[in-house]
Amino acid sequence: MSESKPNNSGKIEKARLHVSDLRVGMYVCELDRPWLETPFSLQGFEVDDDEVIDEVMQYCQHDYIDVDRSKVDDFIIDLLPPGSFLNKKSTTFQIKDIEQAESIRKQTTNLVKTLLEEIRYGMSPDIQLAKLAVSECVGSVLRNPEIMTFLVPLRSKDGHAGQEAFNACIYALVIGHLLGFSSSQLENLGISALLHDMGKVLIPDDILNKTGKLTDEELSIIQTHSRGGRDIIMSSGCLSIGAAEVAHGHHENLDGSGYPRGLQGD
Ligand SMILES: [Fe+2]
């Protein structure tokens, strides 16, 4: 069985799909069984209608689509940029799961953006909405940890605060999941991670976004975001003390070199 792979330009040329993900317009170039055991053309074929999909489902569990020859390639490429899990051997993706994960990513990042705006303008952020978003993230990670993690490195380069928060949330959830955390523990962990850097909204943009070396004064101002984040979470009144502690302590280091308290050890 061959693997999905990108061509020389890095573009994905072939993708492995579960048959339930076949769509009209896709070009099937390989099956999970010999062509001669099926009624299909040896050269591959385009899926013309749903009847073809039903027929493929009778013979196969997985198939491979030629992305270039598929009329839905832009859709797939958009969801699955080169460098994603399509390059991994024997990995199958389920389009509906990716669509759902992408929807949760967008919803969560937009929500964080809204929360930051609310705090910036002195409003009370709706933390309940953040809890609901994290609950969706937990569900997605429990269903398929890989899919959510693939959405993280693909989207983290723009420095978008919502995306950075989402990334932290997903990494924390996946690690928590691997450690055997319960759903409620994951939800606490996830909301703590999602909101851990909220205090940055209190830092003036010209200091926060400065590209050159920070002065000692600017550095000390930035370092106030840990306590600021803790205060935001505490004032919400609907989050655990753990979430406030995560915000307060997320720049502490084991050797005591972190801030704001210079804590050491565990
Ligand atoms: Fe931070």
PDB file of N, CA, C and O and ligand atoms in Angstrom, residues 196-197 200 225-226 250-251 259, ligand 1:
ATOM      1  N   HIS A 196      -4.043  31.708  29.477  1.00  0.00           N
ATOM      2  CA  HIS A 196      -2.846  31.951  30.287  1.00  0.00           C
ATOM      3  C   HIS A 196      -2.157  33.282  29.963  1.00  0.00           C
ATOM      4  O   HIS A 196      -1.520  33.874  30.823  1.00  0.00           O
ATOM      5  N   ASP A 197      -2.292  33.751  28.725  1.00  0.00           N
ATOM      6  CA  ASP A 197      -1.568  34.968  28.334  1.00  0.00           C
ATOM      7  C   ASP A 197      -2.481  36.178  28.168  1.00  0.00           C
ATOM      8  O   ASP A 197      -2.091  37.167  27.544  1.00  0.00           O
ATOM      9  N   LYS A 200      -1.545  39.954  28.508  1.00  0.00           N
ATOM     10  CA  LYS A 200      -0.825  40.738  27.496  1.00  0.00           C
ATOM     11  C   LYS A 200      -1.670  41.875  26.941  1.00  0.00           C
ATOM     12  O   LYS A 200      -1.144  42.856  26.420  1.00  0.00           O
ATOM     13  N   HIS A 225       2.434  41.099  32.731  1.00  0.00           N
ATOM     14  CA  HIS A 225       1.270  40.431  32.136  1.00  0.00           C
ATOM     15  C   HIS A 225       0.897  39.145  32.875  1.00  0.00           C
ATOM     16  O   HIS A 225      -0.247  38.703  32.797  1.00  0.00           O
ATOM     17  N   SER A 226       1.829  38.568  33.603  1.00  0.00           N
ATOM     18  CA  SER A 226       1.489  37.361  34.368  1.00  0.00           C
ATOM     19  C   SER A 226       0.493  37.697  35.485  1.00  0.00           C
ATOM     20  O   SER A 226      -0.541  37.035  35.627  1.00  0.00           O
ATOM     21  N   HIS A 250       3.091  31.161  34.507  1.00  0.00           N
ATOM     22  CA  HIS A 250       3.528  30.531  33.261  1.00  0.00           C
ATOM     23  C   HIS A 250       4.887  31.004  32.763  1.00  0.00           C
ATOM     24  O   HIS A 250       5.416  30.438  31.794  1.00  0.00           O
ATOM     25  N   HIS A 251       5.492  31.984  33.419  1.00  0.00           N
ATOM     26  CA  HIS A 251       6.861  32.369  33.053  1.00  0.00           C
ATOM     27  C   HIS A 251       7.839  32.060  34.176  1.00  0.00           C
ATOM     28  O   HIS A 251       8.969  32.561  34.173  1.00  0.00           O
ATOM     29  N   TYR A 259       9.786  34.701  36.208  1.00  0.00           N
ATOM     30  CA  TYR A 259       9.087  35.815  36.874  1.00  0.00           C
ATOM     31  C   TYR A 259       7.612  35.486  36.987  1.00  0.00           C
ATOM     32  O   TYR A 259       7.138  34.603  36.293  1.00  0.00           O
TER      33      TYR A 259
HETATM   34 FE    FE B   1       3.249  35.020  28.692  1.00  0.00          FE
END
